[in-house]
């Protein structure tokens, strides 16, 4: 039996992944390498929706690749590639744009939030069509599963809608992918404002743990995380969003269950608990940071991994694109 396919991606919008990117998405990528055929894409074209200096963008793309490898993406078991290295993404992206309605694209929360923040004059058309390119990313590989954070659920739904529309108009061409979202950690919150998602575009960096930041800075951020009234370490998202977020983070990093951690901290205070979260952070991300720094010293190996990945991805992408073109009636 052929293994199921997994596709996921991450933008190269910053020097560092944040804790939410890892705990919500990349953490799932690693075990899926056993038993699934995994395609992991650095969505560098999506990154162009934010204006970035070319030298900075290049550094971020390589930095993202190195961090993914350090976190456990294994190029012998996964196809790791740049979106811009597989031209079929743009080609199928155009077809998705021609299938999507203006109304449904306008209802995408990410577009509404980001365009409201930056205003009409500074919002690029690419932000509006972002979900259609993302749909192409996924459908090209006939993915069964898409491991992402909770904030991406709507984009996976529109991907399914577009695939269903195409299949019913032109004949079965695309597999319908399922979002694969963790129950614990699918949404990691900002440490200073635990009712908002931890996000690269947060107004203040104080509540965002960037994994490539110095360990001292991150320990300080964890220790000054907003906590709630009371003293007990217990999970209650409504009454104790700050402590609940830290419990989720601690559980995800140590593999302990939230109820076990609650038990371990019975009678102890917030200070002790934050120290434990910081220790768990250091134990996990200290080596990842060191490994990333060392991988970045060998740029030619990184480039080779990405090129090999793109060549493999192109073969699969081309099969799907050809079949979509011919179903549409485009003359080959
Ligand atoms: N806070 C989060 N909790 C859980 N998962 C999250 N993801 C992002 N934030 C959280 C997941 O990370 C993956 C990559 O996301 P992306 O490519 O959209 O990354 P980004 O846009 O550069 O990062 P942000 O922080 O999400 O940026 P903003 O908020 O500025 O757009 C996805 O699977 C995502 O769900």
Short mmCIF file of C-alpha atoms and ligand atoms in Angstrom, two decimals:
data_model
loop_
_atom_site.label_atom_id
_atom_site.label_comp_id
_atom_site.label_asym_id
_atom_site.label_seq_id
_atom_site.Cartn_x
_atom_site.Cartn_y
_atom_site.Cartn_z
CA UNK A 1 0.00 0.00 0.00
CA UNK A 2 1.37 3.46 -0.86
CA UNK A 3 1.89 5.59 2.24
CA UNK A 4 -0.30 8.62 2.83
CA UNK A 5 1.09 11.98 1.84
CA UNK A 6 1.80 14.87 4.17
CA UNK A 7 2.41 18.45 3.06
CA UNK A 8 3.10 21.43 5.25
CA UNK A 9 4.87 24.75 4.89
CA UNK A 10 6.26 27.65 6.80
CA UNK A 11 7.05 31.18 5.71
CA UNK A 12 10.55 32.60 5.98
CA UNK A 13 9.33 35.85 7.47
CA UNK A 14 11.82 36.14 10.30
CA UNK A 15 15.30 35.21 11.49
CA UNK A 16 13.75 32.74 13.86
CA UNK A 17 10.76 30.45 14.19
CA UNK A 18 8.79 31.21 17.31
CA UNK A 19 7.59 28.75 19.91
CA UNK A 20 4.09 28.71 18.37
CA UNK A 21 5.44 27.71 14.95
CA UNK A 22 7.27 24.80 16.53
CA UNK A 23 4.72 23.60 19.06
CA UNK A 24 1.71 24.14 16.79
CA UNK A 25 3.10 22.85 13.51
CA UNK A 26 6.71 21.69 13.12
CA UNK A 27 6.49 19.44 16.22
CA UNK A 28 4.05 17.26 14.29
CA UNK A 29 6.19 17.18 11.16
CA UNK A 30 8.92 15.13 12.79
CA UNK A 31 7.07 11.92 13.85
CA UNK A 32 5.07 11.95 10.59
CA UNK A 33 8.32 11.18 8.78
CA UNK A 34 7.83 7.61 10.01
CA UNK A 35 5.13 5.96 7.98
CA UNK A 36 4.11 8.87 5.74
CA UNK A 37 5.56 10.40 2.60
CA UNK A 38 6.37 13.90 3.79
CA UNK A 39 6.80 17.11 1.78
CA UNK A 40 7.90 20.18 3.73
CA UNK A 41 8.05 23.49 1.98
CA UNK A 42 9.55 26.84 2.90
CA UNK A 43 6.91 29.22 1.58
CA UNK A 44 9.34 31.86 0.40
CA UNK A 45 6.90 33.19 -2.24
CA UNK A 46 4.24 33.77 0.41
CA UNK A 47 6.88 35.70 2.34
CA UNK A 48 6.92 38.28 -0.49
CA UNK A 49 3.57 39.58 0.76
CA UNK A 50 5.72 41.47 3.28
CA UNK A 51 8.34 43.77 1.78
CA UNK A 52 11.80 42.58 2.83
CA UNK A 53 15.32 43.60 1.84
CA UNK A 54 16.85 40.96 -0.50
CA UNK A 55 19.86 40.18 1.72
CA UNK A 56 17.58 39.81 4.74
CA UNK A 57 15.18 37.54 2.85
CA UNK A 58 18.03 35.31 1.68
CA UNK A 59 19.36 35.01 5.24
CA UNK A 60 15.89 34.20 6.56
CA UNK A 61 15.28 31.50 3.94
CA UNK A 62 18.54 29.73 4.76
CA UNK A 63 17.95 30.29 8.48
CA UNK A 64 14.49 28.70 8.23
CA UNK A 65 15.94 25.70 6.39
CA UNK A 66 18.67 25.26 9.02
CA UNK A 67 16.17 25.52 11.89
CA UNK A 68 13.87 22.91 10.32
CA UNK A 69 16.81 20.52 9.93
CA UNK A 70 17.95 21.19 13.49
CA UNK A 71 14.43 20.51 14.75
CA UNK A 72 14.47 17.09 13.13
CA UNK A 73 13.35 17.36 9.50
CA UNK A 74 15.43 14.64 7.90
CA UNK A 75 16.23 15.21 4.20
CA UNK A 76 16.66 11.46 3.70
CA UNK A 77 13.07 10.83 4.79
CA UNK A 78 11.37 14.11 3.81
CA UNK A 79 11.34 16.27 0.72
CA UNK A 80 12.42 19.68 2.02
CA UNK A 81 12.26 22.39 -0.62
CA UNK A 82 11.66 26.03 -1.44
CA UNK A 83 8.29 26.97 -2.90
CA UNK A 84 10.08 29.23 -5.41
CA UNK A 85 12.09 26.21 -6.57
CA UNK A 86 8.98 24.48 -7.98
CA UNK A 87 7.34 26.68 -10.63
CA UNK A 88 4.23 24.49 -10.68
CA UNK A 89 3.10 26.19 -7.44
CA UNK A 90 2.51 29.46 -9.30
CA UNK A 91 1.00 27.67 -12.27
CA UNK A 92 -1.60 25.80 -10.22
CA UNK A 93 -1.99 28.91 -8.04
CA UNK A 94 -3.40 30.80 -11.03
CA UNK A 95 -5.95 28.04 -11.63
CA UNK A 96 -6.99 28.25 -7.97
CA UNK A 97 -7.39 32.03 -8.31
CA UNK A 98 -9.68 31.47 -11.29
CA UNK A 99 -11.81 29.04 -9.25
CA UNK A 100 -12.08 31.06 -6.05
CA UNK A 101 -14.83 33.60 -5.57
CA UNK A 102 -14.06 37.18 -4.59
CA UNK A 103 -16.53 36.85 -1.70
CA UNK A 104 -15.00 33.71 -0.21
CA UNK A 105 -11.48 35.13 -0.53
CA UNK A 106 -12.68 38.31 1.22
CA UNK A 107 -13.91 36.25 4.17
CA UNK A 108 -10.46 34.84 5.03
CA UNK A 109 -9.63 35.91 8.58
CA UNK A 110 -5.89 36.23 7.95
CA UNK A 111 -6.54 38.63 5.06
CA UNK A 112 -9.11 40.60 7.02
CA UNK A 113 -6.86 40.94 10.09
CA UNK A 114 -3.65 41.77 8.26
CA UNK A 115 -5.22 44.16 5.75
CA UNK A 116 -7.08 45.94 8.57
CA UNK A 117 -3.76 46.37 10.39
CA UNK A 118 -1.81 47.74 7.43
CA UNK A 119 -4.62 49.63 5.64
CA UNK A 120 -5.72 49.43 1.99
CA UNK A 121 -2.82 51.35 0.50
CA UNK A 122 -0.22 49.09 2.05
CA UNK A 123 -2.03 45.78 1.51
CA UNK A 124 -0.74 43.91 -1.51
CA UNK A 125 -2.91 41.83 -3.84
CA UNK A 126 -0.74 38.83 -2.98
CA UNK A 127 -2.11 38.87 0.56
CA UNK A 128 -5.61 38.52 -0.89
CA UNK A 129 -4.64 35.61 -3.14
CA UNK A 130 -2.39 34.01 -0.48
CA UNK A 131 -4.85 31.15 0.29
CA UNK A 132 -5.09 30.22 -3.40
CA UNK A 133 -1.32 29.80 -3.68
CA UNK A 134 -1.44 27.83 -0.43
CA UNK A 135 -4.18 25.62 -1.90
CA UNK A 136 -1.89 24.94 -4.86
CA UNK A 137 0.99 24.09 -2.49
CA UNK A 138 -1.15 21.41 -0.89
CA UNK A 139 -3.09 20.03 -3.87
CA UNK A 140 -0.04 19.65 -6.12
CA UNK A 141 1.21 16.84 -3.87
CA UNK A 142 -2.19 15.16 -3.48
CA UNK A 143 -1.68 15.54 0.26
CA UNK A 144 -3.83 13.54 2.66
CA UNK A 145 -2.77 15.39 5.81
CA UNK A 146 -1.70 18.97 6.44
CA UNK A 147 -0.15 19.43 9.89
CA UNK A 148 -0.68 23.08 10.86
CA UNK A 149 -1.62 25.30 13.78
CA UNK A 150 -5.22 26.22 14.56
CA UNK A 151 -4.89 29.60 12.77
CA UNK A 152 -4.56 27.77 9.45
CA UNK A 153 -7.80 25.79 9.73
CA UNK A 154 -9.74 28.19 7.50
CA UNK A 155 -7.09 28.04 4.77
CA UNK A 156 -7.28 24.24 4.71
CA UNK A 157 -11.06 24.47 4.47
CA UNK A 158 -10.91 26.75 1.43
CA UNK A 159 -8.34 24.38 -0.09
CA UNK A 160 -10.85 21.54 0.28
CA UNK A 161 -13.62 23.70 -1.18
CA UNK A 162 -11.50 24.59 -4.21
CA UNK A 163 -10.48 20.97 -4.76
CA UNK A 164 -14.10 19.83 -4.49
CA UNK A 165 -15.21 22.53 -6.96
CA UNK A 166 -12.50 21.58 -9.46
CA UNK A 167 -13.24 17.86 -9.14
CA UNK A 168 -16.95 18.29 -9.65
CA UNK A 169 -16.58 20.64 -12.63
CA UNK A 170 -13.77 18.92 -14.47
CA UNK A 171 -13.52 15.39 -13.06
CA UNK A 172 -11.64 13.92 -10.11
CA UNK A 173 -8.16 15.42 -10.10
CA UNK A 174 -7.27 16.39 -6.52
CA UNK A 175 -7.22 14.46 -3.30
CA UNK A 176 -9.12 16.18 -0.46
CA UNK A 177 -6.63 17.00 2.33
CA UNK A 178 -7.42 16.97 6.04
CA UNK A 179 -6.08 19.56 8.46
CA UNK A 180 -4.03 17.84 11.17
CA UNK A 181 -4.19 20.10 14.21
CA UNK A 182 -2.98 19.20 17.69
CA UNK A 183 -5.52 19.31 20.52
CA UNK A 184 -2.82 20.51 22.94
CA UNK A 185 -0.60 23.22 21.49
CA UNK A 186 -2.54 23.88 18.27
CA UNK A 187 -2.62 27.49 19.39
CA UNK A 188 0.15 28.91 21.55
CA UNK A 189 -0.59 32.30 23.05
CA UNK A 190 1.53 35.40 23.50
CA UNK A 191 3.27 35.33 26.90
CA UNK A 192 2.37 38.95 27.63
CA UNK A 193 -1.14 38.84 26.19
CA UNK A 194 -2.30 35.24 26.67
CA UNK A 195 -5.57 35.88 24.86
CA UNK A 196 -3.78 36.57 21.55
CA UNK A 197 -1.90 34.07 19.41
CA UNK A 198 1.89 34.12 19.63
CA UNK A 199 2.74 35.77 16.34
CA UNK A 200 5.68 37.12 14.39
CA UNK A 201 3.74 40.26 13.68
CA UNK A 202 2.88 40.92 17.35
CA UNK A 203 3.15 44.60 18.28
CA UNK A 204 5.64 43.80 21.03
CA UNK A 205 8.28 41.07 20.97
CA UNK A 206 8.12 40.65 24.76
CA UNK A 207 5.57 37.85 24.62
CA UNK A 208 7.10 36.01 21.64
CA UNK A 209 9.75 33.34 22.17
CA UNK A 210 12.00 33.30 19.10
CA UNK A 211 13.94 30.08 19.24
CA UNK A 212 17.14 31.62 17.84
CA UNK A 213 17.17 34.41 20.41
CA UNK A 214 19.75 34.15 23.17
CA UNK A 215 18.73 31.69 25.91
CA UNK A 216 19.01 34.47 28.54
CA UNK A 217 16.52 36.66 26.70
CA UNK A 218 14.03 33.81 26.40
CA UNK A 219 14.38 32.71 30.02
CA UNK A 220 13.64 36.31 31.03
CA UNK A 221 10.57 36.38 28.78
CA UNK A 222 9.26 33.14 30.30
CA UNK A 223 9.88 34.35 33.84
CA UNK A 224 8.06 37.61 33.17
CA UNK A 225 5.10 35.96 31.42
CA UNK A 226 1.75 37.38 32.48
CA UNK A 227 0.16 35.18 35.11
CA UNK A 228 -3.28 35.31 36.61
CA UNK A 229 -4.97 35.90 39.94
CA UNK A 230 -4.65 33.18 42.54
CA UNK A 231 -1.72 30.88 43.27
CA UNK A 232 -2.69 27.46 41.95
CA UNK A 233 -1.08 25.92 38.92
CA UNK A 234 -4.18 24.61 37.19
CA UNK A 235 -5.47 24.55 33.64
CA UNK A 236 -8.41 26.91 33.15
CA UNK A 237 -8.26 28.74 29.83
CA UNK A 238 -11.01 31.17 30.77
CA UNK A 239 -9.97 32.19 34.27
CA UNK A 240 -6.23 31.50 33.98
CA UNK A 241 -5.15 31.97 30.35
CA UNK A 242 -1.53 32.80 31.25
CA UNK A 243 -0.93 29.74 33.44
CA UNK A 244 -2.88 27.52 31.04
CA UNK A 245 -0.64 28.65 28.16
CA UNK A 246 2.49 27.89 30.22
CA UNK A 247 1.06 24.49 31.17
CA UNK A 248 0.49 23.72 27.49
CA UNK A 249 4.06 24.77 26.66
CA UNK A 250 5.55 22.76 29.54
CA UNK A 251 3.54 19.66 28.61
CA UNK A 252 4.50 19.91 24.93
CA UNK A 253 8.20 20.32 25.71
CA UNK A 254 8.47 17.57 28.32
CA UNK A 255 5.90 15.07 27.06
CA UNK A 256 4.22 15.11 30.50
CA UNK A 257 0.44 15.39 30.69
CA UNK A 258 -1.09 18.65 31.94
CA UNK A 259 -2.72 16.80 34.86
CA UNK A 260 0.64 15.30 35.87
CA UNK A 261 2.24 18.78 35.87
CA UNK A 262 -0.66 20.17 37.92
CA UNK A 263 -0.05 17.37 40.45
CA UNK A 264 3.72 17.98 40.53
CA UNK A 265 3.18 21.68 41.30
CA UNK A 266 0.50 21.29 43.94
CA UNK A 267 1.30 23.69 46.78
CA UNK A 268 4.05 25.41 44.79
CA UNK A 269 3.96 28.96 43.44
CA UNK A 270 4.07 30.59 40.02
CA UNK A 271 7.81 31.36 40.42
CA UNK A 272 8.74 27.66 40.78
CA UNK A 273 6.55 26.75 37.86
CA UNK A 274 8.01 29.40 35.56
CA UNK A 275 11.51 28.20 36.45
CA UNK A 276 10.49 24.68 35.42
CA UNK A 277 9.08 25.97 32.11
CA UNK A 278 12.31 27.90 31.46
CA UNK A 279 14.38 24.77 32.25
CA UNK A 280 12.27 22.68 29.87
CA UNK A 281 12.73 25.37 27.23
CA UNK A 282 16.51 25.40 27.65
CA UNK A 283 16.82 21.62 27.65
CA UNK A 284 14.94 21.37 24.37
CA UNK A 285 15.95 24.47 22.43
CA UNK A 286 19.56 24.93 23.66
CA UNK A 287 20.84 22.09 21.43
CA UNK A 288 18.51 23.11 18.55
CA UNK A 289 19.97 26.62 18.54
CA UNK A 290 23.55 25.29 18.59
CA UNK A 291 22.81 22.86 15.77
CA UNK A 292 21.22 25.60 13.65
CA UNK A 293 24.27 27.83 14.09
CA UNK A 294 26.53 24.99 13.03
CA UNK A 295 24.38 24.07 9.96
CA UNK A 296 24.46 27.69 8.80
CA UNK A 297 28.24 27.52 8.58
CA UNK A 298 27.92 25.12 5.63
CA UNK A 299 25.74 26.98 3.17
CA UNK A 300 26.56 24.77 0.19
CA UNK A 301 25.20 21.67 1.96
CA UNK A 302 22.01 23.54 2.84
CA UNK A 303 21.58 24.67 -0.77
CA UNK A 304 22.20 21.13 -1.99
CA UNK A 305 19.49 19.75 0.32
CA UNK A 306 17.01 22.35 -0.95
CA UNK A 307 17.88 21.72 -4.60
CA UNK A 308 17.56 17.96 -4.23
CA UNK A 309 14.21 18.51 -2.49
CA UNK A 310 12.95 20.82 -5.25
CA UNK A 311 13.93 18.33 -7.96
CA UNK A 312 11.97 15.56 -6.18
CA UNK A 313 9.01 17.84 -5.53
CA UNK A 314 8.89 18.96 -9.17
CA UNK A 315 8.32 15.42 -10.39
CA UNK A 316 5.20 15.02 -8.24
CA UNK A 317 4.01 18.57 -8.87
CA UNK A 318 4.29 18.21 -12.62
CA UNK A 319 2.13 15.06 -12.66
CA UNK A 320 -0.70 16.87 -10.89
CA UNK A 321 -0.37 20.05 -12.93
CA UNK A 322 -0.46 18.14 -16.21
CA UNK A 323 -3.56 16.29 -15.14
CA UNK A 324 -5.27 19.57 -14.05
CA UNK A 325 -4.36 21.25 -17.37
CA UNK A 326 -5.73 18.41 -19.41
CA UNK A 327 -8.96 18.18 -17.36
CA UNK A 328 -9.46 21.90 -17.96
CA UNK A 329 -9.19 21.41 -21.71
CA UNK A 330 -5.92 23.24 -22.11
CA UNK A 331 -4.20 21.90 -25.21
CA UNK A 332 -0.97 20.07 -24.39
N1 LIG B 1 0.79 30.81 17.96
C1 LIG B 1 0.75 29.71 17.24
N2 LIG B 1 0.36 28.56 17.81
C2 LIG B 1 0.33 27.40 17.08
N3 LIG B 1 0.70 27.33 15.79
C3 LIG B 1 1.11 28.47 15.19
N4 LIG B 1 1.55 28.73 13.94
C4 LIG B 1 1.85 30.05 13.84
N5 LIG B 1 1.62 30.66 15.01
C5 LIG B 1 1.16 29.71 15.87
C6 LIG B 1 1.69 27.73 12.90
O1 LIG B 1 3.02 27.79 12.39
C7 LIG B 1 3.01 27.36 11.03
C8 LIG B 1 3.80 28.31 10.17
O2 LIG B 1 3.08 29.52 10.13
P1 LIG B 1 3.29 30.65 9.06
O3 LIG B 1 4.07 30.20 7.92
O4 LIG B 1 1.96 31.30 8.85
O5 LIG B 1 4.24 31.54 9.87
P2 LIG B 1 4.23 33.03 9.99
O6 LIG B 1 3.08 33.69 9.31
O7 LIG B 1 5.54 33.45 9.53
O8 LIG B 1 4.10 33.10 11.57
P3 LIG B 1 2.95 33.71 12.38
O9 LIG B 1 3.41 33.98 13.73
O10 LIG B 1 1.69 32.91 12.20
O11 LIG B 1 2.89 35.10 11.67
P4 LIG B 1 1.71 36.09 11.61
O12 LIG B 1 0.87 35.92 12.82
O13 LIG B 1 2.39 37.40 11.49
O14 LIG B 1 1.01 35.68 10.35
C9 LIG B 1 1.53 27.26 10.61
O15 LIG B 1 1.15 25.91 10.61
C10 LIG B 1 0.81 28.00 11.70
O16 LIG B 1 -0.49 27.51 11.91
#
